[in-house]
Structure formats: C-alpha cells, structure tokens
Coordinates of C-alpha atoms in Angstrom, one line a residue:
Chain R
M444 CA 0.0 0.0 0.0
A445 CA 2.8 2.3 0.8
E446 CA 4.1 2.1 -2.8
E447 CA 0.6 3.0 -4.0
I448 CA 0.4 6.0 -1.7
V449 CA 3.8 7.4 -2.7
R450 CA 3.4 6.7 -6.4
G451 CA 6.5 7.6 -8.2
T452 CA 8.9 5.7 -6.2
Q453 CA 9.5 2.1 -5.3
S454 CA 11.6 2.9 -2.3
G455 CA 9.4 5.7 -0.9
E456 CA 11.9 8.3 -1.8
V457 CA 12.0 11.0 -4.4
T458 CA 15.2 12.3 -6.0
L459 CA 15.4 16.0 -7.0
R460 CA 18.1 17.4 -9.2
I461 CA 18.1 21.1 -8.3
W462 CA 20.1 23.9 -10.0
R463 CA 22.4 25.6 -7.5
G464 CA 24.3 28.6 -8.7
D465 CA 24.4 32.3 -9.4
Q466 CA 25.9 34.8 -11.9
D467 CA 29.3 33.1 -11.5
G468 CA 28.0 29.7 -12.6
G469 CA 26.3 26.7 -11.1
A470 CA 25.5 23.0 -11.4
F471 CA 22.8 20.5 -10.5
E472 CA 22.9 19.0 -7.1
E473 CA 20.9 15.9 -6.1
Y474 CA 18.7 15.6 -3.0
V475 CA 16.9 12.5 -1.9
M476 CA 13.8 13.0 0.2
P477 CA 11.2 10.7 1.6
A478 CA 8.1 10.7 -0.6
Q479 CA 4.9 11.9 1.0
E480 CA 1.4 11.6 -0.4
G481 CA -0.2 14.5 -2.2
E482 CA 2.9 16.7 -2.3
V483 CA 3.7 19.2 -4.9
V484 CA 7.2 20.1 -6.1
L485 CA 7.4 23.2 -3.9
D486 CA 6.7 21.0 -0.8
V487 CA 9.7 18.9 -1.6
I488 CA 11.8 22.0 -2.2
H489 CA 10.8 23.3 1.2
R490 CA 11.8 20.0 2.8
V491 CA 15.1 20.2 1.0
Q492 CA 15.5 23.6 2.5
A493 CA 14.5 22.4 5.9
T494 CA 16.7 19.3 6.0
S495 CA 19.5 19.5 3.6
A496 CA 20.1 22.9 2.1
P497 CA 19.0 25.8 4.2
D498 CA 20.7 28.2 1.8
L499 CA 18.7 27.0 -1.2
A500 CA 17.0 30.1 -2.7
C501 CA 13.5 29.9 -4.2
R502 CA 10.8 32.5 -4.6
W503 CA 7.3 31.6 -3.4
N504 CA 4.4 33.1 -1.6
C505 CA 0.8 31.7 -1.8
K506 CA 1.3 28.0 -2.5
A507 CA -2.0 28.1 -4.3
G508 CA -1.2 29.0 -7.9
K509 CA -2.3 32.6 -7.5
C510 CA 0.7 34.7 -6.7
G511 CA 2.9 33.6 -9.6
S512 CA 6.1 33.5 -7.6
C513 CA 7.3 30.0 -7.8
S514 CA 7.8 29.7 -11.5
A515 CA 10.5 27.2 -12.5
E516 CA 11.3 24.6 -15.1
I517 CA 10.4 21.1 -13.9
N518 CA 11.8 18.4 -16.0
G519 CA 12.3 21.1 -18.6
R520 CA 8.7 22.3 -18.7
P521 CA 8.0 25.8 -17.4
S522 CA 5.6 25.4 -14.5
L523 CA 4.5 26.6 -11.1
M524 CA 6.2 24.5 -8.5
C525 CA 3.2 24.8 -6.2
M526 CA 0.8 23.5 -8.9
T527 CA 2.9 20.5 -10.1
R528 CA 2.0 17.4 -8.1
M529 CA 4.8 14.9 -7.6
D530 CA 2.5 12.1 -8.7
T531 CA 2.0 13.6 -12.1
L532 CA 5.7 13.2 -12.8
P533 CA 7.2 10.1 -14.3
P534 CA 7.3 7.4 -11.6
G535 CA 10.7 6.5 -10.2
E536 CA 12.6 9.1 -12.2
T537 CA 14.7 11.9 -10.9
V538 CA 12.9 15.2 -11.0
T539 CA 14.9 18.1 -12.5
V540 CA 14.2 21.6 -11.1
A541 CA 15.9 24.5 -12.8
P542 CA 15.3 28.3 -12.8
M543 CA 13.4 30.1 -15.6
R544 CA 15.8 30.0 -18.5
S545 CA 15.0 33.4 -20.1
F546 CA 16.0 35.6 -17.3
P547 CA 19.3 36.4 -15.5
I548 CA 19.8 34.2 -12.5
I549 CA 20.1 35.8 -9.0
R550 CA 20.6 32.6 -7.1
D551 CA 19.5 29.0 -7.4
L552 CA 15.9 29.0 -8.5
V553 CA 15.5 32.8 -8.2
T554 CA 15.7 34.9 -11.4
D555 CA 15.8 38.6 -12.1
V556 CA 12.5 39.3 -13.9
S557 CA 13.1 43.1 -14.2
F558 CA 12.8 42.8 -18.0
N559 CA 9.1 42.3 -17.6
Y560 CA 8.7 45.4 -15.4
E561 CA 10.5 47.5 -18.0
M562 CA 8.2 46.2 -20.7
A563 CA 5.2 47.0 -18.5
K564 CA 6.4 50.6 -18.3
R565 CA 6.3 50.9 -22.1
I566 CA 2.6 50.3 -22.4
P567 CA 0.5 53.5 -22.6
P568 CA -2.0 53.5 -19.8
L569 CA -5.7 53.5 -20.2
L570 CA -6.9 56.8 -21.6
P571 CA -10.6 56.9 -21.0
R572 CA -13.1 58.8 -23.0
S573 CA -14.9 61.7 -21.3
R574 CA -18.0 60.9 -19.3
T575 CA -21.4 61.5 -20.6
E576 CA -23.8 63.7 -18.7
D577 CA -25.6 60.7 -17.2
E578 CA -22.3 59.3 -16.1
E579 CA -21.2 62.6 -14.5
A580 CA -24.5 62.7 -12.7
A581 CA -24.1 59.1 -11.5
G582 CA -20.5 59.7 -10.5
G583 CA -18.8 57.1 -12.6
Y584 CA -18.5 55.3 -16.0
R585 CA -21.1 52.8 -17.1
M586 CA -20.0 49.8 -19.2
A587 CA -22.0 46.9 -20.5
Q588 CA -20.9 43.5 -19.4
M589 CA -20.6 42.3 -23.0
D590 CA -18.1 45.1 -23.6
V591 CA -15.8 44.0 -20.8
D592 CA -16.1 40.3 -21.2
R593 CA -13.1 40.0 -23.4
S594 CA -10.8 42.1 -21.3
Q595 CA -11.7 40.2 -18.1
E596 CA -10.2 37.0 -19.3
F597 CA -6.8 38.8 -19.4
R598 CA -7.3 40.1 -15.8
K599 CA -6.8 36.5 -14.6
C600 CA -3.0 36.9 -15.3
I601 CA -1.0 36.3 -12.2
E602 CA 2.2 37.5 -13.7
C603 CA 4.1 34.3 -13.1
Y604 CA 6.1 35.1 -16.3
L605 CA 6.0 31.5 -17.5
C606 CA 4.8 32.8 -20.9
Q607 CA 7.6 35.4 -21.0
N608 CA 10.0 32.6 -20.1
V609 CA 8.9 30.1 -22.6
C610 CA 8.6 32.4 -25.6
H611 CA 11.4 31.5 -27.9
V612 CA 11.6 35.1 -29.3
T613 CA 13.6 36.1 -26.3
R614 CA 14.4 32.8 -24.7
D615 CA 16.6 31.8 -27.7
H616 CA 17.4 35.3 -28.9
E617 CA 18.5 37.7 -26.2
E618 CA 18.9 40.5 -28.6
N619 CA 15.1 40.7 -29.1
K620 CA 14.6 41.8 -25.6
T621 CA 15.2 45.4 -26.7
A622 CA 12.0 45.5 -28.7
Y623 CA 9.7 42.7 -27.7
A624 CA 7.0 43.1 -25.1
G625 CA 6.2 39.4 -24.9
P626 CA 3.0 37.4 -24.4
R627 CA 2.2 38.8 -20.9
Y628 CA 2.3 42.4 -22.2
F629 CA 0.5 41.5 -25.4
I630 CA -2.5 40.4 -23.3
R631 CA -2.1 43.6 -21.3
S632 CA -2.3 45.6 -24.6
A633 CA -5.2 43.5 -25.8
E634 CA -7.0 44.1 -22.5
L635 CA -6.6 47.9 -23.0
E636 CA -7.2 47.7 -26.8
M637 CA -10.5 45.9 -26.1
H638 CA -11.4 48.0 -23.1
P639 CA -14.7 49.9 -23.8
L640 CA -13.4 53.2 -22.3
D641 CA -9.9 53.3 -23.8
T642 CA -9.3 55.8 -26.6
N643 CA -5.7 54.9 -27.4
D644 CA -4.8 53.4 -30.7
R645 CA -2.0 50.9 -29.8
R646 CA -1.7 49.1 -33.1
Q647 CA 1.3 51.0 -34.6
L648 CA 3.0 50.9 -31.3
L649 CA 2.5 47.1 -31.0
Q650 CA 3.8 46.6 -34.5
E651 CA 6.7 48.9 -34.6
E652 CA 7.9 49.2 -31.0
Q653 CA 6.6 46.1 -29.1
G654 CA 7.5 43.4 -31.6
L655 CA 4.1 41.9 -32.3
G656 CA 5.3 40.8 -35.7
K657 CA 8.0 38.8 -34.1
C658 CA 5.5 36.4 -32.5
N659 CA 5.1 33.4 -34.8
I660 CA 2.1 32.1 -32.8
T661 CA 3.6 28.8 -31.8
K662 CA 1.3 28.9 -28.8
C663 CA 3.8 27.9 -26.1
C664 CA 2.6 30.9 -24.0
T665 CA -0.8 29.4 -24.0
E666 CA 0.5 25.9 -23.2
V667 CA 2.3 27.0 -20.1
C668 CA -0.3 29.5 -18.7
P669 CA -1.4 28.3 -15.3
E670 CA -4.5 30.4 -15.5
H671 CA -5.4 28.8 -18.9
I672 CA -5.7 32.2 -20.6
K673 CA -6.0 31.7 -24.3
I674 CA -3.1 34.1 -24.9
T675 CA -2.6 33.4 -28.6
D676 CA -6.2 32.9 -29.8
N677 CA -7.8 35.6 -27.7
A678 CA -5.1 38.3 -27.5
I679 CA -2.2 38.0 -29.8
I680 CA -4.0 36.9 -33.0
P681 CA -6.8 39.5 -32.5
L682 CA -4.1 42.1 -32.0
K683 CA -2.4 40.9 -35.2
E684 CA -5.7 41.2 -37.0
R685 CA -6.1 44.7 -35.7
V686 CA -2.7 45.6 -37.0
V687 CA -3.7 44.1 -40.4
D688 CA -6.8 46.4 -40.2
A689 CA -4.6 49.4 -39.7
K690 CA -1.7 48.6 -41.9
Y691 CA -2.3 45.9 -44.5
D692 CA -5.9 46.0 -45.3
P693 CA -6.8 48.7 -47.9
V694 CA -10.5 47.8 -47.7
A695 CA -10.5 48.5 -43.9
W696 CA -8.5 51.7 -44.4
L697 CA -11.1 52.9 -47.0
G698 CA -13.9 52.0 -44.6
R699 CA -12.4 54.1 -41.8
K700 CA -11.9 57.0 -44.2
I701 CA -15.5 56.9 -45.4
L702 CA -16.9 56.5 -41.9
N703 CA -14.4 59.0 -40.5
R704 CA -13.4 56.6 -37.7
T705 CA -10.1 57.8 -36.4
K706 CA -8.4 57.1 -33.1
R707 CA -5.3 58.7 -31.5
T708 CA -2.2 58.0 -33.4
A709 CA 0.5 55.7 -32.1
A710 CA 2.8 58.7 -31.5
E711 CA 0.2 60.3 -29.4
A712 CA -0.4 57.1 -27.5
A713 CA 3.3 56.7 -26.8
V714 CA 3.4 60.2 -25.3
S715 CA 0.9 58.8 -22.7
A716 CA 3.4 56.2 -21.5
P717 CA 5.0 57.4 -18.3
A718 CA 8.7 57.3 -18.3
Q719 CA 9.0 54.8 -15.4
G720 CA 7.3 53.3 -12.5
P721 CA 4.3 50.9 -12.1
A722 CA 2.0 53.9 -12.6
A723 CA 2.6 53.2 -16.3
V724 CA 0.0 50.5 -16.2
R725 CA -2.3 52.1 -13.7
P726 CA -5.4 53.9 -15.0
S727 CA -6.3 57.3 -13.7
E728 CA -7.5 57.3 -10.1
E729 CA -10.5 59.3 -11.3
V730 CA -11.7 56.5 -13.5
R731 CA -14.2 54.6 -11.5
G732 CA -15.1 51.1 -12.5
V733 CA -11.8 50.5 -14.2
P734 CA -10.0 47.5 -12.8
L735 CA -6.7 48.3 -11.2
P736 CA -3.5 46.3 -11.9
H737 CA -2.7 43.3 -9.9
P738 CA -1.1 44.0 -6.5
H739 CA 1.8 41.6 -6.8
D740 CA 3.7 43.2 -9.6
T741 CA 6.8 42.8 -7.5
G742 CA 6.7 39.1 -7.1
G743 CA 6.6 37.0 -3.9
A744 CA 8.9 36.3 -0.9
V745 CA 12.4 35.1 -1.3
A746 CA 12.8 32.1 0.8
A747 CA 16.5 32.5 1.4
A748 CA 18.2 35.8 1.8
V749 CA 19.6 36.7 -1.6
A750 CA 21.1 40.0 -2.6
A751 CA 19.5 41.1 -5.9
P752 CA 21.7 43.0 -8.2
P753 CA 20.9 46.6 -8.7
A754 CA 18.2 47.1 -11.3
T755 CA 20.3 49.0 -13.7
F756 CA 19.7 49.1 -17.4
P757 CA 22.7 50.7 -19.0
G758 CA 22.3 50.0 -22.6
D759 CA 19.6 50.1 -25.2
D760 CA 21.8 50.3 -28.2
A761 CA 21.2 46.9 -29.6
P762 CA 19.5 46.7 -33.0
P763 CA 15.8 46.5 -32.7
D764 CA 15.6 43.5 -34.9
A765 CA 17.5 40.2 -35.1
Chain A
M803 CA 12.1 55.4 -20.6
T804 CA 14.5 53.0 -19.0
P805 CA 16.3 50.9 -21.5
V806 CA 16.5 47.1 -21.2
V807 CA 19.8 45.5 -20.4
L808 CA 21.0 42.6 -22.4
G809 CA 23.1 39.7 -21.1
G810 CA 23.4 38.5 -17.5
A811 CA 24.2 34.8 -16.9
R812 CA 21.1 32.6 -17.1
G813 CA 20.5 29.8 -14.7
G814 CA 20.4 26.1 -15.7
P815 CA 22.8 24.2 -18.0
D816 CA 23.6 25.4 -21.4
V817 CA 21.7 22.6 -23.3
P818 CA 18.9 22.9 -25.9
T819 CA 16.3 21.5 -23.5
L820 CA 15.9 19.7 -20.2
R821 CA 12.7 18.1 -21.3
T822 CA 12.7 14.3 -21.0
D823 CA 9.3 13.6 -22.6
R824 CA 8.8 12.7 -26.3
Y825 CA 8.3 16.3 -27.4
W826 CA 9.6 15.4 -30.9
V827 CA 6.7 13.1 -31.7
Q828 CA 4.2 15.9 -32.5
P829 CA 6.5 17.8 -35.0
L830 CA 7.5 14.5 -36.6
V831 CA 3.9 13.5 -37.2
T832 CA 3.1 17.0 -38.6
V833 CA 6.0 16.7 -41.0
A834 CA 4.9 13.2 -42.1
V835 CA 1.3 14.2 -42.7
L836 CA 1.9 17.6 -44.3
T837 CA 4.7 16.1 -46.5
S838 CA 2.4 13.3 -47.6
F839 CA -0.4 15.7 -48.4
V840 CA 1.8 18.0 -50.4
A841 CA 3.3 15.1 -52.3
Y842 CA -0.1 13.7 -53.1
A843 CA -1.7 17.0 -54.0
S844 CA 1.2 17.9 -56.3
W845 CA 0.9 14.6 -58.1
A846 CA -2.8 14.9 -58.3
A847 CA -2.6 18.5 -59.7
F848 CA 0.0 17.7 -62.3
V849 CA -1.4 14.3 -63.5
N850 CA -4.3 16.1 -65.3
K851 CA -6.7 13.1 -65.7
D852 CA -9.3 11.1 -63.8
Y853 CA -10.6 14.1 -62.0
Y854 CA -14.2 13.9 -63.3
V855 CA -16.8 11.2 -63.3
G856 CA -19.4 12.0 -66.0
A857 CA -22.4 10.8 -67.8
S858 CA -20.7 7.6 -69.0
V859 CA -21.2 6.1 -65.6
N860 CA -24.4 8.2 -64.7
R861 CA -22.5 10.4 -62.3
D862 CA -21.5 14.1 -62.0
L863 CA -18.6 14.1 -59.6
I864 CA -15.6 16.4 -59.8
S865 CA -12.4 16.4 -57.7
P866 CA -12.1 19.4 -55.4
F867 CA -8.5 19.9 -56.7
Y868 CA -9.9 20.6 -60.2
S869 CA -13.0 22.6 -59.3
P870 CA -13.8 25.0 -60.8
C871 CA -12.4 23.6 -64.0
L872 CA -11.9 26.7 -66.1
T873 CA -9.7 25.8 -69.0
A874 CA -10.3 24.5 -72.5
S875 CA -8.4 21.4 -71.6
C876 CA -11.0 20.3 -69.0
V877 CA -12.8 17.1 -69.8
P878 CA -16.3 17.5 -71.3
G879 CA -18.9 18.1 -68.7
S880 CA -16.5 19.3 -66.0
H881 CA -16.3 22.9 -67.0
P882 CA -18.6 25.9 -67.4
S883 CA -19.6 27.3 -70.8
T884 CA -16.9 30.0 -70.8
V885 CA -13.4 28.8 -70.4
I886 CA -9.9 30.1 -70.4
T887 CA -8.2 29.1 -73.6
W888 CA -4.6 30.4 -73.0
W889 CA -4.0 28.1 -70.1
T890 CA -2.6 24.8 -71.5
I891 CA -1.3 22.9 -68.5
S892 CA -3.2 21.2 -65.8
P893 CA -6.3 23.3 -64.8
A894 CA -5.7 22.4 -61.2
L895 CA -2.6 24.6 -61.2
L896 CA -4.7 27.6 -62.1
I897 CA -6.8 27.5 -59.0
L898 CA -4.9 25.6 -56.3
I899 CA -2.9 28.7 -55.3
F900 CA -6.0 30.0 -53.5
P901 CA -6.7 27.1 -51.1
L902 CA -2.9 26.6 -50.8
G903 CA -2.5 30.3 -49.8
F904 CA -5.3 30.1 -47.4
R905 CA -3.8 27.1 -45.6
M906 CA -0.2 28.5 -45.8
T907 CA -1.2 31.7 -44.1
C908 CA -3.6 30.1 -41.7
Y909 CA -2.7 30.9 -38.0
Y910 CA -3.0 27.2 -37.1
Y911 CA -0.8 25.9 -39.9
R912 CA 1.7 28.6 -39.2
K913 CA 2.1 27.2 -35.8
A914 CA 2.3 23.7 -37.2
Y915 CA 5.0 24.3 -39.8
Y916 CA 7.0 26.8 -37.8
R917 CA 7.4 24.2 -35.2
S918 CA 7.8 21.1 -37.3
F919 CA 9.6 22.3 -40.5
W920 CA 11.3 25.5 -39.4
L921 CA 12.0 24.3 -35.8
A922 CA 11.3 27.7 -34.4
P923 CA 10.9 26.2 -31.9
P924 CA 10.4 22.5 -32.4
A925 CA 8.5 22.4 -29.0
C926 CA 8.0 24.5 -26.0
A927 CA 11.1 25.1 -24.0
V928 CA 13.2 23.5 -26.7
A929 CA 15.8 25.7 -28.3
D930 CA 15.0 26.8 -31.8
A931 CA 17.4 25.9 -34.6
H932 CA 18.3 29.4 -35.8
G933 CA 21.0 31.9 -34.8
S934 CA 18.8 34.9 -35.5
Y935 CA 15.1 35.5 -35.6
S936 CA 12.9 38.2 -36.9
G937 CA 9.6 36.4 -36.9
E938 CA 7.0 37.7 -39.3
T939 CA 8.4 41.2 -39.5
R940 CA 10.2 40.9 -42.9
F941 CA 9.5 39.6 -46.4
P942 CA 8.5 36.9 -47.2
L943 CA 6.9 36.1 -43.8
L944 CA 5.4 39.6 -43.7
L945 CA 3.0 38.3 -46.4
Q946 CA 1.3 36.2 -43.7
N947 CA -0.8 39.3 -43.1
V948 CA -2.7 38.7 -46.3
H949 CA -4.5 35.8 -44.7
R950 CA -7.9 37.5 -44.7
Y951 CA -7.8 37.9 -48.5
F952 CA -7.1 34.2 -48.9
F953 CA -10.0 33.7 -46.5
Y954 CA -12.3 35.6 -48.9
F955 CA -11.1 33.5 -51.8
G956 CA -11.6 30.4 -49.7
L957 CA -15.3 31.3 -49.2
V958 CA -15.7 31.5 -53.0
F959 CA -14.3 28.1 -53.3
N960 CA -16.5 26.8 -50.6
V961 CA -19.5 28.0 -52.5
I962 CA -18.3 26.3 -55.6
L963 CA -17.6 23.0 -53.9
T964 CA -21.0 23.2 -52.2
V965 CA -22.6 23.6 -55.6
D966 CA -20.5 20.6 -56.8
A967 CA -21.9 18.6 -53.9
V968 CA -25.4 19.6 -54.7
V969 CA -24.8 18.8 -58.4
A970 CA -23.5 15.4 -57.4
F971 CA -27.2 14.5 -56.7
R972 CA -27.7 14.6 -60.4
Q973 CA -27.2 11.3 -62.1
P974 CA -27.2 11.8 -65.9
G975 CA -29.5 9.2 -67.5
H976 CA -31.2 8.4 -64.2
G977 CA -32.4 11.8 -62.9
L978 CA -31.7 12.5 -59.2
G979 CA -29.9 10.1 -57.0
F980 CA -27.5 9.6 -54.1
S981 CA -24.2 7.7 -54.1
V982 CA -21.2 7.3 -51.9
G983 CA -19.6 10.0 -54.1
T984 CA -22.4 12.4 -53.3
A985 CA -21.8 11.8 -49.6
V986 CA -18.1 12.2 -50.0
L987 CA -18.5 15.6 -51.7
L988 CA -21.0 16.7 -49.2
V989 CA -18.8 15.9 -46.2
N990 CA -15.9 17.5 -48.0
A991 CA -17.8 20.8 -48.5
T992 CA -19.1 20.7 -44.9
L993 CA -15.6 20.3 -43.5
L994 CA -14.2 23.1 -45.7
W995 CA -17.0 25.4 -44.4
L996 CA -16.2 24.5 -40.8
Y997 CA -12.5 25.1 -41.4
S998 CA -13.2 28.5 -43.0
L999 CA -15.7 29.7 -40.5
S1000 CA -13.5 28.7 -37.6
C1001 CA -10.7 30.8 -39.0
H1002 CA -9.2 33.5 -36.8
A1003 CA -9.5 36.1 -39.5
C1004 CA -13.2 35.2 -39.9
R1005 CA -13.7 35.6 -36.1
H1006 CA -12.1 39.0 -36.3
L1007 CA -13.9 40.2 -39.4
C1008 CA -17.3 39.1 -38.3
G1009 CA -17.1 40.8 -34.9
G1010 CA -13.8 40.5 -33.1
G1011 CA -12.7 43.8 -34.4
A1012 CA -15.6 45.7 -32.8
K1013 CA -14.7 47.9 -29.9
L1014 CA -18.1 48.0 -28.4
F1015 CA -20.2 44.9 -28.7
S1016 CA -23.1 46.7 -27.1
Q1017 CA -23.3 49.0 -30.2
A1018 CA -22.9 46.1 -32.7
P1019 CA -25.3 43.4 -31.6
I1020 CA -25.3 41.5 -34.9
R1021 CA -21.5 41.4 -34.9
H1022 CA -21.5 40.3 -31.3
R1023 CA -23.9 37.4 -32.2
L1024 CA -21.7 36.4 -35.1
W1025 CA -18.6 36.6 -32.9
K1026 CA -20.3 34.5 -30.2
A1027 CA -21.3 32.0 -32.8
F1028 CA -17.9 31.6 -34.5
S1029 CA -15.8 31.7 -31.3
P1030 CA -16.6 28.1 -30.3
L1031 CA -15.8 27.0 -33.8
N1032 CA -12.5 28.9 -33.6
G1033 CA -11.6 26.8 -30.6
K1034 CA -11.7 23.7 -32.8
H1035 CA -9.8 25.3 -35.7
M1036 CA -6.9 22.8 -35.4
L1037 CA -9.3 19.9 -35.6
F1038 CA -11.1 21.2 -38.6
A1039 CA -7.8 22.1 -40.3
W1040 CA -6.6 18.5 -40.1
M1041 CA -10.0 16.9 -40.9
S1042 CA -10.6 19.1 -43.9
L1043 CA -7.1 18.6 -45.2
T1044 CA -7.2 14.9 -45.1
F1045 CA -10.7 14.7 -46.4
V1046 CA -10.1 16.9 -49.4
A1047 CA -7.3 14.5 -50.4
F1048 CA -9.5 11.6 -49.8
T1049 CA -12.3 13.2 -51.9
D1050 CA -9.8 13.6 -54.8
L1051 CA -8.7 10.0 -54.3
Y1052 CA -12.2 8.7 -54.3
V1053 CA -13.2 10.6 -57.5
R1054 CA -10.0 9.5 -59.1
L1055 CA -10.6 5.8 -58.3
V1056 CA -14.1 6.0 -59.7
A1057 CA -13.1 8.0 -62.8
S1058 CA -10.3 5.5 -63.6
G1059 CA -12.7 2.6 -63.2
T1060 CA -10.8 1.1 -60.2
I1061 CA -13.9 1.1 -58.0
H1062 CA -17.6 1.5 -58.5
D1063 CA -19.5 4.4 -57.0
Y1064 CA -22.4 2.6 -55.3
G1065 CA -25.6 4.5 -55.0
F1066 CA -29.3 4.6 -55.9
H1067 CA -31.6 7.0 -57.9
F1068 CA -35.0 8.2 -57.1

C-alpha cells in the first residue's frame, strides 16, 4: 500500500536534481527526500531547505497558484512549483528543477525578472473617454458586461512570467529583448485595446515598438499559462488582425476614411506612456469602474536571503531586430 | 524610458532543453502528414486526368482539386460554358494557389509548420534551430498578413464546392440520386466550411474587431457563434485537409474505373 500511496517511487523516496548557482555559474545537485502523499514540487523543495540545504533560494508566496512567484522549469517544462503534483511526474525518475531560463539568475531558483517590469512601463496607460452627462450625474463610468467580457479574461493573469520565459523570441534570442514586449504584455495591450473606455490606438506601437510581428504564434505561451488564458487565440491573434486592419488592409482603411473613424495616433499614444514606475499600467484614479492592476507586480517572498543585483539598465543600443 | 539591459548569466545548464518527454513526436507527425499531403496534392494536380466522373457512368462528380475547372483542356462536362483558352497545362494549377495560400497563411498551420519544419521552436522550452530570428516582420513572412484575402477567396471556393456537392445528386440518365460519391463531396464541403468559419480572420472580421459589442449586436452574435468553432480550428484544419485529399482520391478511383460508386436513384 505504501508504494501506491507514494506513487512515483519504489523505495518511498524522491530524487530531486536542483540547480544551484548564481551569476558566476552553477551545477545541478541531487537531493533524496522521503516521498509523501499529495505533495507538490514546492513542498519537496521546502523539505530540502528544511533538512539538507537551508541556503537554497527559491521564490514563493501563496502555494495556491495565485501569486505567480514559484515559476521554475520542472523536467524542462516551465511550470509553477506549487501546482505541479509529484504524482504527475514520471514514476521513479529523478525530477529536475531549474530556474526560468530566459531571465538572468540571481541565485539557485530565483531569477531577475526586471525585464518584464521594463516592458510594462512601455505600455501607454488607459486613456478613458470623457464621461457622458448621465455618467457625470451618476459619478462614474457605465459599461455593458458584454463590452468588458473579453478584457476580463486577461485580468486572470497572475504575472508568473512563465509565458515570457517560454517564448522563444527572447528565450533563444536575447537581442530581441530590446523591442519585444512578450505574451504577458500582449495580453495587457489586448486588454486595453478591447477596453470599452480606452481611446488609445495601440496598433502601430504594437507593430513597430513592441514586436508583435516577431511572434510566430507557436502557442507555447498558451500551453504554459497556469490560468489557462488563451493568450494566442484571444489576445495575440486578435491584435495581429487589428494591425492588419490598420496597416495591411486597404478595404478596412477605406472604410475608416469613409466612416471618418479615427483614433489617436501611435505617436500620441506613446506620449501617454509614463517614463517609469508601475503607474505606467495604472489607470487614472479618477476613473471609477476601471479594474486596477494586480497587486503583486513585484513578485513574492524570497525564501533564502539573496542579494538582488541593482536594477540598472545601462544600454539600449542593440539593434531593434534580429 | 528605462532601456533594457542585455546579457546576464542565465540559470540552468547550457543545453537545448531539459525536457525528457517525447516532445519530438508531434512535430514529426506533422512533418509526415503535411509532406504526404503536399506530395499527393502535387501529383494529383499535375497528373491532369481522372478528376471527373461524368455521364458515361451516370454520375456528375468532380475532384475538389480541379473545381472550378476553367480551362479549355478540361474534360467535357466538368467545365462551365466560358473557359480560359490560353492556359494549356493542368487546370488544377490555375486554382490551387488560393486554397494553398489560405492554408499556408492560416494561423494554425503557421504554428504547425514553424514548429515542425522550421524548428522555431520544435517544441515549447526546446531551443529553436536558428541563430537569429525576426519572426513575421520581414519579407516573405510579412506576407502572412494577407491571410484574410485568402479567406475571402476560400469562401468563394467553398460555395463552388458546395454547388459541386449539390450537383452530385444529379445522375445523368437516371435523374436524381444519391451515391457514396455524393456523400463524400457533401462531407468535404461541410468540413471546408467548418475550417473557413473557424478561421481566426473570420472571427475577427465578423465581430472581433468591434470595440463596443453593445453597439454592434449583430457582430456580437456572429462573434459568439464563431468563437466556439474557432476553438476547434486545429481539428477542422486536419479533418478538412485529409478529407479533401480523400475526396480527390475517391473521385480518381471512380473515374479511372478502379472502384464503382455505389448509390441509388429516385
């Protein structure tokens, strides 16, 4: 019975191969732990910390798949450690746990995800239309549910950055980081682009500054999303189609001219992007009814004390394209 | 705006992937199926015979690879009254560019062949096979943006192939009837409609591009109707691809006399 309970081992033990290292290099180290029923990978990592390697660094917080802190690569697959049950891994085999590959390592399983915050700053914030007289009288905006349904799917994002990590555009081509927002920020742009109040036209910005054209829709971001957001089908492809509307479709262009439907230009939209700080993705405080950004933009707790390198970004002189 | 730093040592070993599962199976199967289809379709397009089953066997069946048959070289009964006379090679080559372009620029097939043929990337968290990467920002991949125009042409072909399926109820010499060939053409047309209507461009054009659904109720209804189909786009892509080849094969076998098209007439 014991073997059935601790599926995955014959000896009642699990072997973890965990990456230990920092900016100066590293290597895998093996840890053998007693198997326990119902554990997730993060549980075993914690027991390694408690019993064998108190200096093992890993970032975690909620242990419920909602804070997005414990992202790692388990047997090579980008996953949340707290949502990966040990009994879903191949029985009897060593489990490999490595840090997210796309970002600079700080220590062990902790990576520096500052790239994502920089990309967040480059997104022009929501620029709401003016209120109608009725809305002024009521003291807030009024939006139909059917108009916000699409955007609300993207609000599920927990900013675990697994999608940013798995996207091969930057994972395999570091140079693209200068001009590629990545899947997480494509869904942020899609959320704003589809927002019923927003008046910004983000299409030119997406195409020319944020690298939407670099995405070749291989859907890895969708595959790894722990919130099951259909990133490619519901955000990236609709954004690509909107760019086609603006740039590659003469019929749509003619229709806009005839109907005199114009939005703010990308240049005007870019001016709205604050130079720095998380306020870049925060709508005006005056806008009632507009959902605020997630509160955990800065990630979760760091289990072991690690000294993060200063968040300096000295160079942006790489070519914008590969 | 703060610039983005490049570099910084990454964690983990410097290997293409740490995955231990059989991630290579899916791209391998994709290569096998797509290569087989392209090989068969190329042969069928160039062979220029056995694509129409006519009055001699009391049928009116035409291969989807040759419909509409628009050139003077088309076999009697397979073409409309007005034909193109200057085209002297296989009539299939005149029209196949449109369905081929539709599938080549399709968002699903792009994923399939970028992964399996171009290895960019072969699978998630597996290093892609190229030193540099510019995605769909440059020629020729910039042309993927014309997908919606191929979608429009695809709709025209769907109408034509639906008419072919309806015409297949006609059995010259017997009146109206129904045969296995009729069913094959009907299923083929249905799958092609499902593939087209589940297309991402279709979803966008019918309603996805609307900013305010509350002010575009018809577009909202269309978008709601097509979105579930869109979720099955991959399934319809494969089903329609394999069935269109099967339809050509069936018509070809009947036309060449290899098999008999069983059926009945009213």
